[in-house]
Coordinates of C-alpha atoms in Angstrom, one line a residue:
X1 CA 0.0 0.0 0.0
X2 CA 1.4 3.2 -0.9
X3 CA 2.0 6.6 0.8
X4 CA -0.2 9.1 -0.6
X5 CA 1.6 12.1 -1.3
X6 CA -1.0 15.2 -0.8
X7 CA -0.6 18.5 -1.7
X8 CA -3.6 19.7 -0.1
X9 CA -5.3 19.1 2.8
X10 CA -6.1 15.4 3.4
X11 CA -9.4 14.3 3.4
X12 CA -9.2 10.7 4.7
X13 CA -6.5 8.5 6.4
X14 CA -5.8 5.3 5.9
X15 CA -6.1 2.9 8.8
X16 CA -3.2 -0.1 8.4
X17 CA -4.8 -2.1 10.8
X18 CA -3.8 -4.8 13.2
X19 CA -1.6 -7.2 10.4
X20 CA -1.6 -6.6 6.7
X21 CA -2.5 -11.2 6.2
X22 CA -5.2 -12.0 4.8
X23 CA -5.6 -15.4 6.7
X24 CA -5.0 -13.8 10.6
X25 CA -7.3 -10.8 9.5
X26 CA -9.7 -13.9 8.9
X27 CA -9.2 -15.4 12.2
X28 CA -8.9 -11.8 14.3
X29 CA -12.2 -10.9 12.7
X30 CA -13.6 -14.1 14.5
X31 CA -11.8 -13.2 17.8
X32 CA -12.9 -9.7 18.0
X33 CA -16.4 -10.4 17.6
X34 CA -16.5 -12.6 20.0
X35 CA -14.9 -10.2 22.2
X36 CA -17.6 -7.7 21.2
X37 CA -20.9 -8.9 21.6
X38 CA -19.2 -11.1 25.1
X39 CA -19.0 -7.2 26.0
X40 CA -22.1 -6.2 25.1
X41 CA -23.8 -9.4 26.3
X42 CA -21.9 -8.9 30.0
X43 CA -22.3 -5.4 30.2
X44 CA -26.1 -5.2 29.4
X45 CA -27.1 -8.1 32.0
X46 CA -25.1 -5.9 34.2
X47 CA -27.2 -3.0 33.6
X48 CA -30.8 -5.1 33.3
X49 CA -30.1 -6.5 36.6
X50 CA -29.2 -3.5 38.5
X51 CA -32.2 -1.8 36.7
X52 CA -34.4 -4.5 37.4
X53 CA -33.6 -6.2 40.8
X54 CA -34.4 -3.9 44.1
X55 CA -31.9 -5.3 45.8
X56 CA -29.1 -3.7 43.5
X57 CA -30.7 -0.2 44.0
X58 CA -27.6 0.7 46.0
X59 CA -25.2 3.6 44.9
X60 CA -22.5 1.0 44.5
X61 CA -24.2 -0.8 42.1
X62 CA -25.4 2.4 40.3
X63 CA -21.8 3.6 39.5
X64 CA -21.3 -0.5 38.3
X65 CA -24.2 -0.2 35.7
X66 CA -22.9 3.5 35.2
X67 CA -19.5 1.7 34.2
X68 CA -21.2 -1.1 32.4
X69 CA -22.8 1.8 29.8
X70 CA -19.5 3.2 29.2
X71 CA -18.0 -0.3 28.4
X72 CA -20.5 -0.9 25.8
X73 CA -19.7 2.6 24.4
X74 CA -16.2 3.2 25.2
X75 CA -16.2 -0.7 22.4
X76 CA -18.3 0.6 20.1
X77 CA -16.6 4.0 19.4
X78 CA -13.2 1.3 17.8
X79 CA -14.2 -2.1 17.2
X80 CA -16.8 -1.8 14.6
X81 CA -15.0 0.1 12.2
X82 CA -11.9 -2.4 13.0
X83 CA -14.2 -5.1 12.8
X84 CA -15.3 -3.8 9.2
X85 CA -11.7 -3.0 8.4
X86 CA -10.6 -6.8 9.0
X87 CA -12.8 -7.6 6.3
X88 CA -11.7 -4.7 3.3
X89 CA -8.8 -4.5 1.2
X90 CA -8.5 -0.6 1.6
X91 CA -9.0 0.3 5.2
X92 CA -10.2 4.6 5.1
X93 CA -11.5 6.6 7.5
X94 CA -12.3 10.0 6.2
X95 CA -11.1 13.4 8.3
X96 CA -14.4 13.8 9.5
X97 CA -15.0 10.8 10.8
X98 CA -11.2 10.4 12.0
X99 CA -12.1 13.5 14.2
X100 CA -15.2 12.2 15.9
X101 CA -14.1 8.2 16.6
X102 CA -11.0 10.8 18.1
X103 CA -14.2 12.5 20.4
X104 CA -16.2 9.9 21.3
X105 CA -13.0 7.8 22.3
X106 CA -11.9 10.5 24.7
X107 CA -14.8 12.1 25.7
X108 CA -16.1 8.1 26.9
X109 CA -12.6 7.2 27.9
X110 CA -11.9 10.5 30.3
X111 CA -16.2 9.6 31.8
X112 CA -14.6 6.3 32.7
X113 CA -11.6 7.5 34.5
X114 CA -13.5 9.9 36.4
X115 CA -15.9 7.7 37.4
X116 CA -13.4 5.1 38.7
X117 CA -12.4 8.1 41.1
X118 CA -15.9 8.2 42.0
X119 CA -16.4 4.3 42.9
X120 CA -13.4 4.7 45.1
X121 CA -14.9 7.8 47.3
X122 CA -17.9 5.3 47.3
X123 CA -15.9 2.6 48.5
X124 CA -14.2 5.1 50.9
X125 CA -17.6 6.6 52.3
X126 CA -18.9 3.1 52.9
X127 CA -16.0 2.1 54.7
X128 CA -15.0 4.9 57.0
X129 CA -18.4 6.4 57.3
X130 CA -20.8 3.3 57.0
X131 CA -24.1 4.4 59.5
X132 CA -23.9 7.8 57.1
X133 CA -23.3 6.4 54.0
X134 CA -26.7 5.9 52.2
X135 CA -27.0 9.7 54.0
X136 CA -24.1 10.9 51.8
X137 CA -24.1 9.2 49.4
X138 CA -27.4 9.9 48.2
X139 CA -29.5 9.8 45.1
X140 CA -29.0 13.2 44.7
X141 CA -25.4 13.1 45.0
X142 CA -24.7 10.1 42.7
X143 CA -26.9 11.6 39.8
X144 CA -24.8 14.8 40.1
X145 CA -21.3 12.6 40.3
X146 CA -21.9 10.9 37.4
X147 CA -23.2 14.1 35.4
X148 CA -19.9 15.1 36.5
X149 CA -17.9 12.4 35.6
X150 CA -19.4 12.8 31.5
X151 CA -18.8 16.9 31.7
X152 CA -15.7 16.0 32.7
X153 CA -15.2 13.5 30.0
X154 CA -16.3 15.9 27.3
X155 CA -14.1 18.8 29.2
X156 CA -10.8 16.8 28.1
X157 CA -12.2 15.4 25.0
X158 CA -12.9 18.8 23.6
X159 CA -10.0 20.7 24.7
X160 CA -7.7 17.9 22.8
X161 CA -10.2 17.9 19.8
X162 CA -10.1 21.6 19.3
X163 CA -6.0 21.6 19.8
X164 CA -6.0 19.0 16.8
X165 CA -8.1 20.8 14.5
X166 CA -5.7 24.1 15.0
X167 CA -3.5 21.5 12.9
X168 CA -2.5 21.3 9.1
X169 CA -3.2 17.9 7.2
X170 CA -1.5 17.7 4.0
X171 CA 0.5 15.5 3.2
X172 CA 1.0 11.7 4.8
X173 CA -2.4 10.1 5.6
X174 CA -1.5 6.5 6.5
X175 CA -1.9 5.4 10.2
X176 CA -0.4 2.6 11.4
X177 CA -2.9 1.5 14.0
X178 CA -6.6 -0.1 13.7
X179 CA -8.4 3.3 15.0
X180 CA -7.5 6.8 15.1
X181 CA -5.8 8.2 18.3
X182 CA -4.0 11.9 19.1
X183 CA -0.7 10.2 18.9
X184 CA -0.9 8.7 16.0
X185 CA -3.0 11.5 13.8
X186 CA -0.4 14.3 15.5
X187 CA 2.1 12.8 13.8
X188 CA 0.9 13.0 10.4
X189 CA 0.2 17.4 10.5
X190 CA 2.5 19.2 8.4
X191 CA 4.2 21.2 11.0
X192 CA 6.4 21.3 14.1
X193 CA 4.4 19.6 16.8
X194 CA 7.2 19.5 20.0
X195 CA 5.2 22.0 21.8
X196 CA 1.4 20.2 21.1
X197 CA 2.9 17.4 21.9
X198 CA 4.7 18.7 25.2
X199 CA 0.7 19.9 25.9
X200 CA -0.9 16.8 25.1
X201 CA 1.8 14.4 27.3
X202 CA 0.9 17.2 30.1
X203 CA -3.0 17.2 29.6
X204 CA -3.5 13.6 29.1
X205 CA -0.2 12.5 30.9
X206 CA -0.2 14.4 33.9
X207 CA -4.0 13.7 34.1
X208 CA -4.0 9.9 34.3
X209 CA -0.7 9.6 36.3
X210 CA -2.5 11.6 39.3
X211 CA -5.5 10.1 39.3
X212 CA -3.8 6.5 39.2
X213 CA -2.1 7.4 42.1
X214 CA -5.0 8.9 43.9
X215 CA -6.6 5.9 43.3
X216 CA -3.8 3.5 44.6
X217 CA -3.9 5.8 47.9
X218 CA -7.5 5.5 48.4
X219 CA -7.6 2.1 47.5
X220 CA -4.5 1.2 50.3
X221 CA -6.5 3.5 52.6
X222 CA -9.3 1.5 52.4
X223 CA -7.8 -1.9 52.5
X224 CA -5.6 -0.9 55.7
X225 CA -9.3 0.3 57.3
X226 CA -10.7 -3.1 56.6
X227 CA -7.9 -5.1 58.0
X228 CA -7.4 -2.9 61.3
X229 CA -11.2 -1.9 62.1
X230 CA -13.8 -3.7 60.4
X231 CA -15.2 -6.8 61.4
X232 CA -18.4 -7.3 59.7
X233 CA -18.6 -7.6 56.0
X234 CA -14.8 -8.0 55.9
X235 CA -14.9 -10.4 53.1
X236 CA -17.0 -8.6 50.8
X237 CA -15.4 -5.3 51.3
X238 CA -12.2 -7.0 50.7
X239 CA -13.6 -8.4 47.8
X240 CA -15.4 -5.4 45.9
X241 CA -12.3 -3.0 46.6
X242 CA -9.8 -6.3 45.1
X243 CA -12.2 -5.7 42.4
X244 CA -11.6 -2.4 41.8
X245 CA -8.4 -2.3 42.0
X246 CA -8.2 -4.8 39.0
X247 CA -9.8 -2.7 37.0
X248 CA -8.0 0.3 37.8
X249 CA -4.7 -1.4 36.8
X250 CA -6.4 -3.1 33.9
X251 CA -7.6 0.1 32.7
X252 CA -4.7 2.8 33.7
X253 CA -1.7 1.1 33.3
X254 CA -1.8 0.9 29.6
X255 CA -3.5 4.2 29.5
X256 CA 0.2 5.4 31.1
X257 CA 1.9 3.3 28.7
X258 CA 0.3 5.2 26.0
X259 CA -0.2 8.8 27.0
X260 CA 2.1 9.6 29.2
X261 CA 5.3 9.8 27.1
X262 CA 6.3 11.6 23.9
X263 CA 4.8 10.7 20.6
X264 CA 7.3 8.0 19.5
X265 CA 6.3 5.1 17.9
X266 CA 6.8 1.6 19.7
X267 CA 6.6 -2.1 18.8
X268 CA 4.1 -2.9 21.9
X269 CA 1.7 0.0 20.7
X270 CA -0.6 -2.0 19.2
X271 CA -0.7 -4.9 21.6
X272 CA -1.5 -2.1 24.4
X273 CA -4.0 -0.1 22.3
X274 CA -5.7 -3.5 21.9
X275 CA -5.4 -4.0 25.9
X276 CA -7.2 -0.7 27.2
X277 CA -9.8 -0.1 23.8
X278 CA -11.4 -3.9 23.3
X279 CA -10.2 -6.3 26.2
X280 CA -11.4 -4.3 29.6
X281 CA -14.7 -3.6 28.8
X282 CA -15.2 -7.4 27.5
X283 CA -13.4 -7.8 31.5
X284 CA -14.7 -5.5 33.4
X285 CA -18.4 -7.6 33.9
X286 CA -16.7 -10.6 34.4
X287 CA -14.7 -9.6 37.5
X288 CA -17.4 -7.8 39.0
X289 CA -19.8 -10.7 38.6
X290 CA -17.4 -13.3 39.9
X291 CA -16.3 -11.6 42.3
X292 CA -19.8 -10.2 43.6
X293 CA -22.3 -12.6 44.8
X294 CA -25.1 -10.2 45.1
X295 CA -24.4 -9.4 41.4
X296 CA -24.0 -13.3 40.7
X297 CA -27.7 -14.1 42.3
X298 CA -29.1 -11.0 40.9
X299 CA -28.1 -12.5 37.4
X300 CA -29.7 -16.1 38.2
X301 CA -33.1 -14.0 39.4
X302 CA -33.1 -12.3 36.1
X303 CA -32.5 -15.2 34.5
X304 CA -35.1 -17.1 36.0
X305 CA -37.3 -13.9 35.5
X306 CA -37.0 -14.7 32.1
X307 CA -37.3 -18.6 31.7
X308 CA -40.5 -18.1 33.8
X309 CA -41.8 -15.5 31.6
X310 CA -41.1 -17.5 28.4
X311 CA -42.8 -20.3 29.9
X312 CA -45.9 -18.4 30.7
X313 CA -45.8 -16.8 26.5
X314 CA -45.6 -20.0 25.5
X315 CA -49.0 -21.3 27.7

């Protein structure tokens, strides 16, 4: 496939994908969606149950069906069009398009992160403060905590979106990945980017490496409470904020790998773009269910919810 040489301002890019064989295209096509609909088939019982079962109406399990929707969003904004791309010859993306997967990706990506920070000042609250908990922690306040989490999603999703298009495009359009990132598209503009990407490494850098470690804080916080005072409910409380952690590390530690470092191109990039875009949120329902059994019997109830009420069409 060849370079196209543009002398004015690019209108598409050209996505090289995951491999250039025809055969492992084949077979990643069948891995991938797999992958998918397992993610959208864990995260939606996720969300049904906790909709569904009144014993779930807790704000724990809110912020879990909150993190469910993003998983099924945060999948959909990449694998489709990689998905589509594993199956055509001449993988494009126009500008356009580029720009909004670019959006969508952040703007869901920085929801999630902030709302990880909120499921540990949950976790937190219901530790240290557990006779005041459901008092502060509130319907009120959850509904405003998660509106805050997606304005904050769409705060650092726009700002990097409107430092991009302050960029020329003319010339190179191929990018050598299976969805189009900052990194990569920064590359391609026709002019000096040192100091964008000096900005970027700070914004999205800078941003993930403090909350990561905020997160590890709270998180040892919590576990040294659990040990040293609690005595009831130690085993679950161990168990949801083991969880948690999980996914914090599943989630963050690529997202360092990735952001928080000079746009240079690296053999692993790929491997790790694949680790924090398609495998968490395939993940993310399967450690909280097997490690949760109010979330594990909630799921058999539904279940059985719905055997019963096919048995009862079918009479």
């Amino acid at each position: 496939m060849e370079q196209e040489n543009l002398t004015t301002t690019v209108t598409d890019f050209v996505l090289l994908g995951l491999t250039q064989s025809p055969e492992l295209q084949r077979f990643l096509f069948i891995v991938f969606s797999i992958v998918y609909l397992t993610t959208w088939l864990g995260n939606f019982t996720i969300i049904i149950s906790v909709i569904t079962d009144r014993q779930l109406h807790t704000p724990m399990y809110f912020l879990l069906a909150n993190l469910a929707f993003i998983d099924i969003s945060d999948s959909t904004v990449s694998v489709p069009k990689m998905l589509l791309g594993l199956l055509s010859q001449r993988k494009t993306i126009s500008f356009n398009e580029c720009i909004l997967q670019m959006f969508f990706f952040h703007f869901i990506a920085g929801a999630m992160v902030f709302l990880l920070a909120v499921m540990a000042a949950d976790r937190y609250v219901a530790i240290h403060k557990p006779l005041q908990y459901l008092t502060i922690m509130n319907w009120g306040v959850c509904m405003g905590l998660v509106a805050g989490t997606w304005l904050g999603g769409l705060a650092h999703s726009a700002i990097q979106i409107g430092m991009v298009l302050q960029l020329p495009f003319c010339g190179p359009n191929i990018l050598d990945n299976f969805y189009c990132d900052v990194p990569q598209v920064v590359k391609l503009a026709c002019t000096d980017t040192r100091l964008f990407e000096l900005l970027m490494v700070s914004h999205n850098g800078v941003i993930v490496i403090i909350i990561f470690i905020l997160l590890l804080i709270s998180y040892t916080i919590i576990l040294v409470k659990i040990r040293t005072h609690l005595t009831e409910g130690k085993r679950k409380a161990l168990s949801t904020c083991g969880t948690q952690i999980m996914v914090v590390c599943l989630i963050f530690v690529p997202c360092i790998f990735i952001y928080a470092r000079p746009f240079r191109k690296f053999p692993m990039d790929k491997i790790i773009s694949v680790l924090y875009t398609i495998i968490p949120p395939m993940l993310n329902p399967m450690i909280y269910t097997l490690r949760n059994a109010e979330m594990k019997k909630a799921i058999r109830r539904l279940m059985s919810r719905m055997v019963f009420s096919g048995r009862k069409i079918k009479t």
